mmCIF file of C-alpha atoms in Angstrom:
data_model
loop_
_atom_site.group_PDB
_atom_site.id
_atom_site.type_symbol
_atom_site.label_atom_id
_atom_site.label_comp_id
_atom_site.label_asym_id
_atom_site.label_seq_id
_atom_site.Cartn_x
_atom_site.Cartn_y
_atom_site.Cartn_z
ATOM 1 C CA PRO A 1 -17.891 26.500 -7.811
ATOM 2 C CA ASP A 2 -20.547 24.172 -9.199
ATOM 3 C CA LEU A 3 -23.060 23.706 -6.486
ATOM 4 C CA PHE A 4 -25.220 20.938 -8.406
ATOM 5 C CA THR A 5 -23.284 18.560 -10.550
ATOM 6 C CA LEU A 6 -21.637 16.259 -7.973
ATOM 7 C CA PRO A 7 -24.707 15.636 -5.830
ATOM 8 C CA HIS A 8 -26.954 15.402 -8.799
ATOM 9 C CA LYS A 9 -24.929 12.771 -10.429
ATOM 10 C CA ALA A 10 -25.105 10.687 -7.232
ATOM 11 C CA LEU A 11 -28.853 11.257 -6.886
ATOM 12 C CA ARG A 12 -29.370 10.101 -10.395
ATOM 13 C CA ALA A 13 -27.459 7.041 -9.868
ATOM 14 C CA TYR A 14 -29.045 6.225 -6.408
ATOM 15 C CA LEU A 15 -32.563 6.766 -7.728
ATOM 16 C CA GLY A 16 -32.041 4.697 -10.912
ATOM 17 C CA ALA A 17 -30.437 1.920 -9.152
ATOM 18 C CA THR A 18 -33.153 1.775 -6.485
ATOM 19 C CA ALA A 19 -35.897 1.932 -9.072
ATOM 20 C CA THR A 20 -34.260 -0.977 -10.994
ATOM 21 C CA ARG A 21 -34.106 -3.089 -7.913
ATOM 22 C CA LEU A 22 -37.781 -2.323 -7.075
ATOM 23 C CA GLY A 23 -38.779 -3.267 -10.551
ATOM 24 C CA GLY A 24 -37.184 -6.604 -10.183
ATOM 25 C CA LEU A 25 -38.450 -7.357 -6.777
ATOM 26 C CA ASP A 26 -40.156 -10.719 -5.923
ATOM 27 C CA VAL A 27 -42.880 -9.590 -3.407
ATOM 28 C CA ALA A 28 -43.003 -13.156 -2.047
ATOM 29 C CA ASP A 29 -39.488 -12.747 -0.693
ATOM 30 C CA ARG A 30 -40.041 -11.048 2.594
ATOM 31 C CA GLN A 31 -36.416 -10.352 3.192
ATOM 32 C CA ALA A 32 -35.954 -8.667 -0.236
ATOM 33 C CA LEU A 33 -39.294 -6.701 0.449
ATOM 34 C CA GLU A 34 -38.082 -5.357 3.801
ATOM 35 C CA ALA A 35 -34.724 -4.435 2.285
ATOM 36 C CA ILE A 36 -36.287 -2.469 -0.631
ATOM 37 C CA ARG A 37 -38.650 -0.764 1.860
ATOM 38 C CA HIS A 38 -35.656 0.203 4.021
ATOM 39 C CA ASP A 39 -33.826 1.492 0.846
ATOM 40 C CA LEU A 40 -36.797 3.330 -0.436
ATOM 41 C CA HIS A 41 -37.192 5.265 2.901
ATOM 42 C CA ALA A 42 -33.455 6.067 2.901
ATOM 43 C CA LEU A 43 -33.724 7.310 -0.732
ATOM 44 C CA ILE A 44 -36.786 9.370 -0.006
ATOM 45 C CA GLY A 45 -35.032 10.832 3.027
ATOM 46 C CA GLU A 46 -32.000 11.751 0.952
ATOM 47 C CA LEU A 47 -34.188 13.378 -1.624
ATOM 48 C CA GLU A 48 -36.047 15.413 0.975
ATOM 49 C CA ALA A 49 -32.825 16.440 2.569
ATOM 50 C CA HIS A 50 -31.343 17.421 -0.745
ATOM 51 C CA GLY A 51 -34.285 19.860 -1.419
ATOM 52 C CA ALA A 52 -34.079 21.269 2.144
ATOM 53 C CA HIS A 53 -30.366 21.804 1.720
ATOM 54 C CA GLU A 54 -30.952 23.717 -1.491
ATOM 55 C CA ASP A 55 -33.638 25.850 0.170
ATOM 56 C CA GLU A 56 -31.453 26.543 3.091
ATOM 57 C CA PHE A 57 -28.220 27.373 1.318
ATOM 58 C CA ILE A 58 -28.804 28.112 -2.318
ATOM 59 C CA LEU A 59 -32.207 29.748 -2.465
ATOM 60 C CA PRO A 60 -31.298 32.848 -0.221
ATOM 61 C CA ILE A 61 -28.454 33.773 -2.693
ATOM 62 C CA LEU A 62 -30.686 33.025 -5.657
ATOM 63 C CA GLU A 63 -33.418 35.179 -4.275
ATOM 64 C CA ARG A 64 -31.063 38.066 -4.070
ATOM 65 C CA ARG A 65 -29.352 37.392 -7.416
ATOM 66 C CA ALA A 66 -32.197 35.975 -9.629
ATOM 67 C CA PRO A 67 -35.634 36.218 -7.908
ATOM 68 C CA GLU A 68 -37.587 34.823 -10.952
ATOM 69 C CA ILE A 69 -35.384 31.716 -11.068
ATOM 70 C CA ALA A 70 -35.905 31.353 -7.312
ATOM 71 C CA ALA A 71 -39.539 31.375 -7.641
ATOM 72 C CA GLN A 72 -39.446 28.531 -10.097
ATOM 73 C CA LEU A 73 -37.032 26.597 -7.788
ATOM 74 C CA ARG A 74 -39.625 26.951 -5.007
ATOM 75 C CA ARG A 75 -42.445 25.725 -7.216
ATOM 76 C CA ASP A 76 -40.303 22.763 -8.255
ATOM 77 C CA HIS A 77 -39.439 21.887 -4.789
ATOM 78 C CA ALA A 78 -42.925 21.973 -3.555
ATOM 79 C CA GLU A 79 -44.059 19.720 -6.447
ATOM 80 C CA LEU A 80 -41.239 17.320 -5.666
ATOM 81 C CA ALA A 81 -42.079 17.423 -1.967
ATOM 82 C CA ASN A 82 -45.675 16.332 -2.735
ATOM 83 C CA ALA A 83 -44.444 13.551 -5.002
ATOM 84 C CA LEU A 84 -42.157 12.338 -2.364
ATOM 85 C CA SER A 85 -45.041 12.225 0.104
ATOM 86 C CA ASP A 86 -46.977 10.135 -2.344
ATOM 87 C CA LEU A 87 -43.960 7.768 -2.664
ATOM 88 C CA ARG A 88 -43.717 7.337 1.033
ATOM 89 C CA ARG A 89 -47.339 6.469 1.286
ATOM 90 C CA THR A 90 -47.115 3.943 -1.356
ATOM 91 C CA THR A 91 -44.010 2.385 0.018
ATOM 92 C CA GLU A 92 -46.013 1.791 3.311
ATOM 93 C CA LEU A 93 -48.925 0.356 1.226
ATOM 94 C CA LEU A 94 -46.471 -2.252 -0.158
ATOM 95 C CA ALA A 95 -45.682 -3.387 3.442
ATOM 96 C CA GLU A 96 -49.378 -3.520 4.229
ATOM 97 C CA GLU A 97 -50.336 -5.184 0.809
ATOM 98 C CA PRO A 98 -47.317 -6.898 -0.476
ATOM 99 C CA THR A 99 -48.807 -7.751 -3.954
ATOM 100 C CA ALA A 100 -47.449 -7.560 -7.475
ATOM 101 C CA GLY A 101 -49.986 -4.915 -8.129
ATOM 102 C CA VAL A 102 -48.940 -2.562 -5.322
ATOM 103 C CA GLN A 103 -45.295 -3.179 -6.310
ATOM 104 C CA LEU A 104 -45.935 -2.372 -9.871
ATOM 105 C CA ALA A 105 -47.826 0.865 -8.905
ATOM 106 C CA LEU A 106 -44.894 1.872 -6.582
ATOM 107 C CA TYR A 107 -42.352 1.204 -9.328
ATOM 108 C CA ARG A 108 -44.305 3.362 -11.814
ATOM 109 C CA ARG A 109 -44.675 6.160 -9.277
ATOM 110 C CA LEU A 110 -40.973 5.976 -8.491
ATOM 111 C CA ARG A 111 -40.005 6.216 -12.205
ATOM 112 C CA ARG A 112 -42.523 9.036 -12.728
ATOM 113 C CA PHE A 113 -40.912 10.776 -9.767
ATOM 114 C CA GLU A 114 -37.558 10.073 -11.320
ATOM 115 C CA ALA A 115 -38.723 11.741 -14.667
ATOM 116 C CA LEU A 116 -39.972 14.849 -12.823
ATOM 117 C CA ASN A 117 -36.833 15.050 -10.827
ATOM 118 C CA MET A 118 -34.589 14.620 -13.856
ATOM 119 C CA ARG A 119 -36.268 17.647 -15.368
ATOM 120 C CA HIS A 120 -35.696 19.683 -12.238
ATOM 121 C CA LEU A 121 -32.035 18.703 -11.888
ATOM 122 C CA ASP A 122 -31.496 19.807 -15.425
ATOM 123 C CA PHE A 123 -33.156 23.183 -14.568
ATOM 124 C CA GLU A 124 -30.750 23.525 -11.749
ATOM 125 C CA GLU A 125 -27.634 22.730 -13.814
ATOM 126 C CA THR A 126 -28.605 24.653 -16.866
ATOM 127 C CA SER A 127 -30.544 27.594 -15.569
ATOM 128 C CA VAL A 128 -29.907 28.036 -11.848
ATOM 129 C CA MET A 129 -26.093 27.501 -11.851
ATOM 130 C CA PRO A 130 -25.466 29.735 -14.889
ATOM 131 C CA ALA A 131 -27.550 32.497 -13.214
ATOM 132 C CA LEU A 132 -25.578 32.289 -10.154
ATOM 133 C CA TRP A 133 -22.214 32.241 -12.046
ATOM 134 C CA ALA A 134 -23.354 35.431 -13.800
ATOM 135 C CA SER A 135 -24.645 37.272 -10.853
ATOM 136 C CA ALA A 136 -22.734 36.078 -7.745
ATOM 137 C CA PRO A 137 -19.006 36.439 -7.015
ATOM 138 C CA THR A 138 -16.977 33.234 -6.879
ATOM 139 C CA ALA A 139 -16.214 33.832 -3.209
ATOM 140 C CA GLU A 140 -19.845 34.034 -2.332
ATOM 141 C CA LEU A 141 -20.468 30.678 -4.023
ATOM 142 C CA ALA A 142 -17.584 29.118 -2.373
ATOM 143 C CA ASP A 143 -18.791 30.366 1.123
ATOM 144 C CA VAL A 144 -22.037 28.593 0.291
ATOM 145 C CA LEU A 145 -20.202 25.294 -0.275
ATOM 146 C CA THR A 146 -18.128 25.636 2.751
ATOM 147 C CA ALA A 147 -21.143 26.569 4.885
ATOM 148 C CA PHE A 148 -22.875 23.516 3.715
ATOM 149 C CA LYS A 149 -20.081 21.188 4.331
ATOM 150 C CA VAL A 150 -19.724 22.523 7.916
ATOM 151 C CA ALA A 151 -23.388 22.170 8.595
ATOM 152 C CA HIS A 152 -24.028 18.956 6.849
ATOM 153 C CA PRO A 153 -20.876 16.651 6.824
ATOM 154 C CA GLU A 154 -23.104 13.571 6.606
ATOM 155 C CA ALA A 155 -24.313 14.742 3.143
ATOM 156 C CA ALA A 156 -21.135 13.215 1.801
ATOM 157 C CA ASP A 157 -22.385 9.713 2.535
ATOM 158 C CA LEU A 158 -24.401 9.911 -0.507
ATOM 159 C CA TYR A 159 -21.297 9.621 -2.583
ATOM 160 C CA ARG A 160 -20.229 6.412 -0.878
ATOM 161 C CA LEU A 161 -23.506 4.803 -1.908
ATOM 162 C CA VAL A 162 -22.874 5.368 -5.740
ATOM 163 C CA PRO A 163 -19.096 5.848 -6.240
ATOM 164 C CA GLU A 164 -19.426 4.376 -9.774
ATOM 165 C CA ALA A 165 -21.374 7.472 -10.607
ATOM 166 C CA LEU A 166 -18.592 9.920 -9.791
ATOM 167 C CA SER A 167 -15.563 10.809 -11.736
ATOM 168 C CA PRO A 168 -12.285 10.514 -9.856
ATOM 169 C CA ALA A 169 -11.908 14.312 -9.635
#
């Protein structure tokens, strides 16, 4: 079982599409401004939940099987959580100060987060997952997926947001 590819494809698409829309925002259009603020809060919530889900379901097995990689994962997640807090604050600043300058600052901050997150997703896909495949029985990884799906059935909603990013399989 691959614990990362499918959700990461969806997150990449969701993040990129939202950032692109933010970049083209006309801050004078109040309806568009409220829509992008809503979408940014939803995106940030999705990204926070994603990290929390990994901490809950993947980190325990990783700590047993590859503690040095688990330590890097914890550091990455802390760095990403701080960046998401900054994004949330800047999103609120856009509501208080709907200017082109604040919009541009938020856009740049979101794209910097995207770059940071892309490096992290690559680490999970090219280092974390291979370490788990090498050290954990297939049944244990399958159990992680099953437990996650039972605990968080709403997580599949992410895939409905960006179906174009996912292969039919």
